[in-house]
Short mmCIF file of C-alpha atoms in Angstrom, two decimals:
data_model
loop_
_atom_site.label_atom_id
_atom_site.label_comp_id
_atom_site.label_asym_id
_atom_site.label_seq_id
_atom_site.Cartn_x
_atom_site.Cartn_y
_atom_site.Cartn_z
CA MET A 17 -14.60 8.88 -47.65
CA THR A 18 -14.07 10.77 -50.90
CA ASP A 19 -16.73 10.21 -53.58
CA ALA A 20 -15.39 7.28 -55.59
CA SER A 21 -17.48 8.29 -58.64
CA THR A 22 -14.82 10.90 -59.38
CA PRO A 23 -11.66 9.13 -60.56
CA PHE A 24 -8.48 9.55 -58.60
CA ASP A 25 -5.41 10.63 -60.52
CA ALA A 26 -3.51 7.73 -59.00
CA SER A 27 -4.17 4.82 -56.70
CA ILE A 28 -1.42 2.90 -54.92
CA ILE A 29 -2.18 -0.70 -53.99
CA GLY A 30 0.08 -1.95 -51.22
CA GLY A 31 1.25 -0.22 -48.06
CA GLY A 32 4.88 -1.26 -47.64
CA PRO A 33 7.67 1.34 -47.64
CA ALA A 34 7.81 1.62 -51.45
CA GLY A 35 4.03 1.93 -51.74
CA LEU A 36 3.76 4.54 -48.99
CA ALA A 37 6.65 6.53 -50.48
CA ALA A 38 4.94 6.49 -53.90
CA ALA A 39 1.64 7.62 -52.38
CA ILE A 40 3.26 10.50 -50.49
CA ALA A 41 5.37 11.56 -53.47
CA LEU A 42 2.36 11.58 -55.82
CA ALA A 43 0.21 13.49 -53.34
CA GLN A 44 2.96 16.05 -52.79
CA ARG A 45 3.03 16.63 -56.54
CA GLY A 46 -0.64 17.51 -56.49
CA ALA A 47 -2.12 14.21 -57.64
CA ARG A 48 -5.49 13.27 -56.17
CA THR A 49 -4.25 10.03 -54.67
CA ALA A 50 -5.78 6.92 -53.10
CA LEU A 51 -3.86 4.41 -51.00
CA VAL A 52 -5.42 0.96 -50.75
CA ALA A 53 -3.63 -0.85 -47.94
CA ARG A 54 -4.70 -2.31 -44.66
CA ARG A 55 -3.11 -0.83 -41.56
CA LEU A 56 -1.41 -3.65 -39.73
CA PRO A 57 0.66 -3.57 -36.55
CA TYR A 58 4.29 -3.67 -37.64
CA ALA A 59 6.05 -6.03 -35.23
CA ASP A 60 8.78 -7.20 -37.61
CA ASN A 61 12.31 -6.50 -36.33
CA ARG A 62 13.94 -6.44 -39.76
CA THR A 63 16.00 -3.45 -40.81
CA THR A 64 16.83 -1.64 -44.03
CA ALA A 65 20.08 0.01 -45.13
CA LEU A 66 18.95 3.19 -46.87
CA LEU A 67 21.59 4.44 -49.29
CA GLY A 68 22.24 7.97 -50.62
CA ALA A 69 19.35 8.72 -52.95
CA SER A 70 16.85 6.91 -50.71
CA VAL A 71 17.66 9.21 -47.80
CA GLU A 72 17.38 12.23 -50.12
CA LEU A 73 13.93 11.05 -51.25
CA LEU A 74 12.74 10.59 -47.67
CA GLU A 75 14.02 14.07 -46.84
CA SER A 76 12.04 15.54 -49.75
CA LEU A 77 8.93 13.70 -48.49
CA ASP A 78 9.33 15.18 -44.98
CA VAL A 79 9.78 11.66 -43.59
CA TRP A 80 13.47 11.37 -42.71
CA SER A 81 13.40 13.94 -39.88
CA ARG A 82 10.78 11.81 -38.13
CA CYS A 83 12.96 8.69 -37.90
CA ARG A 84 16.57 9.85 -38.31
CA ASP A 85 17.32 9.37 -34.61
CA LYS A 86 16.46 5.65 -34.92
CA ALA A 87 19.12 5.06 -37.59
CA ALA A 88 22.84 4.31 -37.54
CA ALA A 89 25.22 5.84 -40.10
CA LEU A 90 27.09 3.56 -42.51
CA GLU A 91 30.55 5.06 -42.97
CA VAL A 92 32.64 2.05 -43.98
CA MET A 93 31.70 -1.04 -46.00
CA ARG A 94 34.07 -3.93 -45.36
CA LEU A 95 34.15 -7.07 -47.56
CA VAL A 96 35.88 -10.16 -46.17
CA ASP A 97 36.50 -13.34 -48.17
CA ASP A 98 35.62 -16.13 -45.72
CA THR A 99 35.34 -18.91 -48.29
CA LYS A 100 38.48 -20.72 -47.07
CA ARG A 101 39.24 -21.61 -50.69
CA LEU A 102 42.70 -22.01 -52.18
CA PHE A 103 42.56 -18.58 -53.83
CA ARG A 104 40.92 -15.98 -51.63
CA ALA A 105 40.37 -12.30 -52.25
CA PRO A 106 42.00 -9.72 -49.97
CA GLU A 107 39.83 -7.68 -47.65
CA VAL A 108 38.31 -4.61 -49.32
CA ARG A 109 37.20 -1.49 -47.44
CA PHE A 110 35.10 1.32 -48.84
CA SER A 111 35.05 4.57 -46.86
CA CYS A 112 32.43 7.25 -47.47
CA HIS A 113 34.96 9.95 -46.64
CA GLU A 114 36.98 8.99 -49.72
CA ILE A 115 34.15 10.35 -51.90
CA ALA A 116 33.47 13.33 -49.61
CA LEU A 117 30.37 11.97 -47.89
CA ASP A 118 29.47 11.86 -44.22
CA ALA A 119 27.85 8.44 -44.71
CA PHE A 120 26.94 6.02 -47.47
CA GLY A 121 23.52 5.81 -45.88
CA TYR A 122 21.77 4.72 -42.71
CA ASN A 123 20.48 1.46 -41.29
CA ILE A 124 17.07 1.73 -39.66
CA ASP A 125 14.55 -0.72 -38.28
CA ASN A 126 11.58 -1.10 -40.61
CA ARG A 127 9.06 -0.37 -37.87
CA SER A 128 10.45 3.12 -37.26
CA LEU A 129 10.56 3.82 -40.99
CA MET A 130 6.98 2.64 -41.47
CA LEU A 131 5.69 4.75 -38.57
CA ALA A 132 7.33 7.84 -40.06
CA LEU A 133 5.87 7.12 -43.52
CA GLU A 134 2.39 6.47 -42.09
CA ALA A 135 2.52 9.70 -40.06
CA ARG A 136 3.42 11.77 -43.12
CA ALA A 137 0.78 10.07 -45.30
CA ALA A 138 -1.93 10.90 -42.76
CA GLU A 139 -1.14 14.63 -43.05
CA LEU A 140 -1.75 15.02 -46.79
CA PRO A 141 -5.26 16.30 -47.58
CA ASN A 142 -5.29 14.93 -51.15
CA LEU A 143 -4.26 11.41 -50.06
CA THR A 144 -7.28 9.22 -49.25
CA ARG A 145 -6.64 6.01 -47.33
CA TYR A 146 -8.73 2.90 -47.92
CA ASP A 147 -7.90 0.72 -44.93
CA ASP A 148 -8.54 -2.47 -46.85
CA GLU A 149 -7.05 -4.89 -49.37
CA ALA A 150 -7.71 -4.81 -53.10
CA GLU A 151 -9.81 -7.76 -54.19
CA SER A 152 -10.08 -7.02 -57.91
CA VAL A 153 -8.35 -4.71 -60.38
CA VAL A 154 -10.07 -4.25 -63.76
CA ILE A 155 -8.43 -2.19 -66.50
CA GLU A 156 -10.81 -0.11 -68.60
CA ALA A 157 -10.26 2.34 -71.44
CA ASP A 158 -9.99 5.55 -69.41
CA ASP A 159 -9.26 4.31 -65.89
CA VAL A 160 -8.83 1.28 -63.64
CA ALA A 161 -11.65 0.01 -61.43
CA ILE A 162 -10.66 -1.29 -58.02
CA ARG A 163 -12.86 -3.23 -55.63
CA THR A 164 -11.70 -3.77 -52.05
CA ALA A 165 -12.28 -6.85 -49.94
CA GLY A 166 -14.74 -4.82 -47.87
CA GLY A 167 -16.87 -3.97 -50.91
CA GLN A 168 -15.69 -0.41 -51.58
CA PHE A 169 -15.19 0.77 -55.16
CA LEU A 170 -12.87 3.40 -56.62
CA THR A 171 -11.35 4.27 -59.96
CA ALA A 172 -8.01 5.82 -60.88
CA ARG A 173 -6.35 6.90 -64.11
CA LEU A 174 -3.04 5.39 -62.91
CA VAL A 175 -2.55 2.43 -60.59
CA VAL A 176 0.78 1.87 -58.86
CA GLY A 177 1.18 -1.80 -58.02
CA ALA A 178 3.17 -1.99 -54.80
CA ASP A 179 1.56 -5.27 -53.81
CA GLY A 180 4.58 -7.52 -53.63
CA ARG A 181 5.76 -10.71 -55.28
CA HIS A 182 2.27 -12.09 -55.90
CA SER A 183 1.04 -8.84 -57.38
CA LEU A 184 -2.66 -8.59 -58.23
CA CYS A 185 -1.89 -5.46 -60.26
CA ARG A 186 0.78 -7.23 -62.31
CA GLU A 187 -1.62 -10.07 -63.01
CA ALA A 188 -4.38 -7.64 -64.06
CA ALA A 189 -2.00 -6.02 -66.56
CA GLY A 190 -1.04 -9.43 -67.96
CA ILE A 191 2.66 -8.90 -67.25
CA ALA A 192 4.56 -12.20 -67.18
CA VAL A 193 7.40 -12.78 -64.72
CA THR A 194 10.70 -14.59 -65.04
CA ARG A 195 11.57 -16.29 -61.76
CA ARG A 196 14.60 -18.28 -60.65
CA ASP A 197 14.62 -19.85 -57.21
CA LEU A 198 18.02 -19.90 -55.53
CA THR A 199 19.25 -22.74 -53.35
CA GLN A 200 19.78 -20.24 -50.55
CA THR A 201 17.80 -18.93 -47.60
CA ALA A 202 18.38 -15.76 -45.59
CA LEU A 203 18.08 -15.81 -41.81
CA THR A 204 17.67 -12.33 -40.32
CA PHE A 205 17.90 -11.20 -36.71
CA ASN A 206 19.50 -8.51 -34.56
CA VAL A 207 22.31 -8.82 -32.05
CA GLY A 208 23.87 -6.83 -29.25
CA HIS A 209 27.67 -6.98 -28.98
CA ALA A 210 30.39 -6.05 -26.54
CA ARG A 211 32.51 -3.93 -28.88
CA PRO A 212 31.38 -0.84 -30.81
CA HIS A 213 30.81 -1.26 -34.55
CA ARG A 214 32.17 2.26 -35.24
CA ASN A 215 29.66 2.57 -38.10
CA VAL A 216 31.41 -0.17 -40.08
CA SER A 217 29.25 -2.66 -42.00
CA THR A 218 31.05 -5.99 -42.45
CA GLU A 219 30.09 -8.54 -45.09
CA PHE A 220 31.67 -11.99 -44.81
CA HIS A 221 31.59 -13.93 -48.09
CA THR A 222 31.07 -17.63 -47.40
CA PRO A 223 30.70 -20.54 -49.87
CA HIS A 224 26.92 -20.44 -49.28
CA GLY A 225 26.41 -16.68 -49.56
CA PRO A 226 27.11 -13.52 -47.55
CA CYS A 227 26.78 -13.02 -43.81
CA VAL A 228 26.37 -9.30 -43.17
CA PHE A 229 26.61 -7.28 -39.96
CA VAL A 230 25.02 -3.84 -40.41
CA PRO A 231 25.27 -1.20 -37.64
CA LEU A 232 22.26 -0.17 -35.57
CA PRO A 233 22.20 2.55 -32.89
CA GLY A 234 24.31 1.64 -29.87
CA ASN A 235 26.32 -1.56 -29.67
CA ARG A 236 23.85 -3.40 -31.87
CA SER A 237 23.81 -4.73 -35.43
CA SER A 238 21.34 -6.36 -37.77
CA VAL A 239 22.40 -9.67 -39.30
CA VAL A 240 21.54 -11.19 -42.67
CA TRP A 241 22.98 -14.69 -42.78
CA VAL A 242 22.58 -16.46 -46.13
CA SER A 243 23.11 -20.23 -46.19
CA ALA A 244 21.67 -23.44 -47.58
CA PRO A 245 17.96 -23.85 -46.71
CA ALA A 246 18.46 -26.75 -44.29
CA GLU A 247 21.25 -24.89 -42.51
CA ALA A 248 19.15 -21.75 -42.18
CA GLU A 249 16.34 -23.75 -40.57
CA ARG A 250 18.82 -25.44 -38.23
CA LEU A 251 20.18 -22.06 -37.16
CA ARG A 252 16.72 -20.62 -36.63
CA ALA A 253 15.84 -23.53 -34.35
CA LEU A 254 18.84 -22.98 -32.07
CA SER A 255 18.44 -21.58 -28.57
CA ASP A 256 19.36 -17.93 -28.06
CA GLU A 257 22.57 -18.99 -26.36
CA ASP A 258 23.60 -21.39 -29.15
CA LEU A 259 22.74 -18.95 -31.94
CA SER A 260 24.67 -16.21 -30.15
CA ALA A 261 27.71 -18.49 -30.04
CA ALA A 262 27.27 -19.49 -33.69
CA ILE A 263 27.02 -15.92 -34.97
CA GLU A 264 29.98 -14.80 -32.85
CA LYS A 265 32.03 -17.60 -34.40
CA GLN A 266 30.88 -16.64 -37.90
CA SER A 267 31.93 -13.02 -37.21
CA HIS A 268 35.36 -14.17 -36.00
CA SER A 269 34.55 -12.23 -32.80
CA ILE A 270 35.21 -8.87 -34.49
CA LEU A 271 32.49 -7.32 -32.31
CA GLY A 272 33.22 -9.35 -29.20
CA ARG A 273 30.62 -11.34 -27.33
CA MET A 274 27.23 -11.37 -29.05
CA THR A 275 23.71 -11.69 -27.68
CA VAL A 276 20.87 -12.53 -30.03
CA GLU A 277 17.78 -10.35 -29.63
CA PRO A 278 14.20 -11.70 -29.93
CA GLY A 279 12.79 -12.16 -33.42
CA ARG A 280 14.08 -14.32 -36.27
CA ASN A 281 12.93 -14.42 -39.88
CA VAL A 282 13.72 -16.85 -42.69
CA PHE A 283 13.31 -15.98 -46.38
CA PRO A 284 13.96 -18.31 -49.35
CA LEU A 285 15.89 -16.34 -51.97
CA ALA A 286 14.92 -15.87 -55.59
CA ILE A 287 15.43 -13.52 -58.51
CA GLU A 288 12.29 -12.22 -60.21
CA ARG A 289 11.87 -9.81 -63.07
CA PRO A 290 8.69 -8.93 -64.97
CA GLN A 291 8.78 -8.59 -68.75
CA SER A 292 7.60 -5.01 -68.40
CA PHE A 293 7.56 -2.55 -65.52
CA ALA A 294 4.39 -0.80 -66.68
CA ARG A 295 1.47 -1.54 -68.97
CA ASP A 296 -2.22 -0.65 -69.40
CA ARG A 297 -2.42 2.09 -66.74
CA ILE A 298 -0.46 0.03 -64.21
CA ALA A 299 3.09 0.79 -63.05
CA LEU A 300 4.96 -1.68 -60.84
CA VAL A 301 7.14 -0.69 -57.89
CA GLY A 302 8.98 -2.58 -55.15
CA GLU A 303 8.86 -6.37 -55.16
CA ALA A 304 6.12 -6.34 -57.77
CA ALA A 305 8.83 -5.00 -60.11
CA HIS A 306 11.94 -6.84 -58.91
CA VAL A 307 13.05 -9.44 -56.39
CA VAL A 308 16.78 -9.74 -55.67
CA PRO A 309 18.94 -11.44 -53.02
CA PRO A 310 19.98 -9.27 -50.04
CA ILE A 311 23.40 -8.41 -51.46
CA GLY A 312 24.54 -4.79 -51.52
CA ALA A 313 21.36 -3.53 -49.83
CA GLN A 314 19.66 -2.96 -53.18
CA GLY A 315 16.10 -4.26 -52.65
CA LEU A 316 14.20 -1.40 -50.98
CA ASN A 317 16.57 1.19 -52.44
CA LEU A 318 15.46 0.08 -55.90
CA GLY A 319 11.85 0.25 -54.71
CA LEU A 320 12.24 3.82 -53.49
CA ARG A 321 13.76 4.82 -56.83
CA ASP A 322 10.71 3.21 -58.48
CA ALA A 323 8.48 5.39 -56.31
CA ALA A 324 10.44 8.55 -57.08
CA ASP A 325 10.35 7.94 -60.83
CA ILE A 326 6.65 7.16 -61.17
CA ALA A 327 5.76 10.15 -58.99
CA ARG A 328 7.96 12.44 -61.08
CA LEU A 329 6.60 11.26 -64.43
CA ALA A 330 2.95 11.11 -63.36
CA GLY A 331 3.28 14.46 -61.60
CA GLU A 332 4.68 16.08 -64.75
CA ALA A 333 1.75 14.70 -66.76
CA ILE A 334 -0.83 16.01 -64.30
CA THR A 335 0.81 19.44 -64.13
CA SER A 336 0.64 19.74 -67.92
CA GLY A 337 -2.98 18.54 -68.05
CA ARG A 338 -2.18 15.10 -69.47
CA ASP A 339 -3.35 11.65 -68.40
CA PRO A 340 -0.93 10.18 -65.80
CA GLY A 341 -1.87 6.65 -66.88
CA ALA A 342 -1.35 7.22 -70.59
CA ASP A 343 0.81 4.79 -72.55
CA GLU A 344 3.42 7.48 -73.18
CA VAL A 345 3.88 8.06 -69.42
CA LEU A 346 4.17 4.33 -68.76
CA ARG A 347 6.69 3.86 -71.57
CA ARG A 348 8.81 6.62 -70.07
CA TYR A 349 8.60 4.92 -66.67
CA ASP A 350 9.63 1.57 -68.15
CA ARG A 351 12.59 3.19 -69.92
CA ALA A 352 13.61 5.00 -66.72
CA ARG A 353 13.56 1.90 -64.55
CA ARG A 354 14.81 -0.79 -66.95
CA PRO A 355 18.59 0.01 -66.97
CA ASP A 356 18.66 0.55 -63.20
CA ILE A 357 16.82 -2.66 -62.31
CA LEU A 358 18.51 -4.88 -64.92
CA SER A 359 22.04 -3.67 -64.13
CA ARG A 360 21.55 -4.12 -60.37
CA THR A 361 19.98 -7.55 -60.79
CA PHE A 362 22.83 -8.65 -63.08
CA ALA A 363 25.56 -7.39 -60.72
CA ILE A 364 23.94 -9.01 -57.67
CA ASP A 365 23.47 -12.30 -59.52
CA ILE A 366 27.10 -12.39 -60.70
CA ALA A 367 28.41 -11.54 -57.21
CA ASN A 368 26.26 -14.28 -55.70
CA ARG A 369 27.26 -16.87 -58.30
CA SER A 370 30.94 -16.12 -57.70
CA LEU A 371 30.50 -17.14 -54.06
CA LEU A 372 28.67 -20.37 -54.85
CA ASN A 373 30.95 -21.56 -57.66
CA ASP A 374 33.74 -23.91 -56.53
CA PHE A 375 35.28 -24.15 -60.02
CA LEU A 376 39.00 -23.75 -59.26
CA PRO A 377 40.01 -21.59 -62.30
CA LEU A 378 37.38 -19.00 -61.32
CA GLN A 379 38.78 -18.52 -57.82
CA PRO A 380 41.89 -16.52 -58.84
CA VAL A 381 39.75 -14.44 -61.24
CA ARG A 382 37.49 -13.38 -58.39
CA ALA A 383 40.46 -12.81 -56.07
CA VAL A 384 42.26 -10.62 -58.61
CA GLY A 385 39.08 -8.67 -59.33
CA MET A 386 38.57 -7.91 -55.64
CA HIS A 387 42.24 -7.00 -55.26
CA LEU A 388 42.03 -4.48 -58.12
CA LEU A 389 38.85 -3.03 -56.68
CA GLY A 390 40.52 -2.46 -53.34
CA ALA A 391 43.90 -1.30 -54.66
CA ILE A 392 43.03 1.09 -57.49
CA GLY A 393 41.65 4.34 -56.09
CA PRO A 394 39.71 5.61 -59.15
CA LEU A 395 38.12 2.18 -59.67
CA ARG A 396 37.19 1.93 -55.99
CA ARG A 397 35.67 5.43 -55.97
CA PHE A 398 33.74 4.69 -59.16
CA ALA A 399 32.33 1.51 -57.57
CA MET A 400 31.28 3.44 -54.47
CA ARG A 401 29.48 6.14 -56.44
CA GLU A 402 27.76 3.60 -58.70
CA GLY A 403 26.68 1.58 -55.66
CA LEU A 404 24.91 4.62 -54.26
CA THR A 405 23.41 6.15 -57.40
CA PRO A 406 23.67 4.97 -61.03
CA THR A 407 25.54 7.35 -63.33
CA TRP A 408 22.51 8.17 -65.48
CA ARG A 409 20.54 9.29 -62.41
CA ARG A 410 23.31 11.66 -61.30
#
């Protein structure tokens, strides 16, 4: 173990994908980096749709080549209005080839992604792993003192809080959070199906939220089915045979006969946003910095952009001999992340509300908006590019 009496340049607390990406990115930029996260067997069968810039980041971290063969390309995004309301929007299709791309991104199981990130992290000589959980985070004038549950101590000039919704780092920095619970729950699972998906991701818009089928390698897809909480629990309790029949019906049999694979997860949905994304030597990434519903595959993609930005800004400070946890660095990080996170959260919230609202005059407004999006080429291409990477980042 590295002598903890010498401060690290940066310490990342939390070992999910965003935290690991931040740790690797900081270490690659020359920062003396600590990662405080317990190694746990990753048995979760959830998947993540990695969009444009996220794949580019993983390539730059020498991670993507280690898991690329476990991913399925996303070439077409298909939106289907399945609300059965009086005024329904026409189907909208977005093709990556229309904006000269081979794919919008790739859908990969989280276990394969985590294994690739862990393997790369283990190779970096200036990345020290504390296989433990942070028990206390105390902000001091020149650094942050961290005590692990196992009694180890370390200090760092910058702490990256990647410790999730109930962030110890966020609490230590005194950053308040605005939270709104949604009357929706997401049920996630994977399915095999008789027909090929042809790299088309299909999102059915229902009165209770989206039901999304995202391609996986082979004749398989991951499913995110958003519904009312009681309905989500009812679906989770079904037998494999009954849930297979229910999801095939919900998909209108577009992929033929479906077979549910083992593993189901239920997540109550909420929107969370902290008042600040960085303060007092602590920068927030991932779900410590934003919680959004699973619409448009924005959650982890936002988290990876968090990781890229804090690594870039802290790395620039270290290279020029400055303090990576200085207020000026954190203000720049907050300014970099604020428009991205707020605009995505707003767009996701509006899209979700439009599904849940039965107010009749709003139905034709939504239908016309979707029609224009699908019919006007420049508008459609603008929406595709913005969905992948915000204008100011390009």
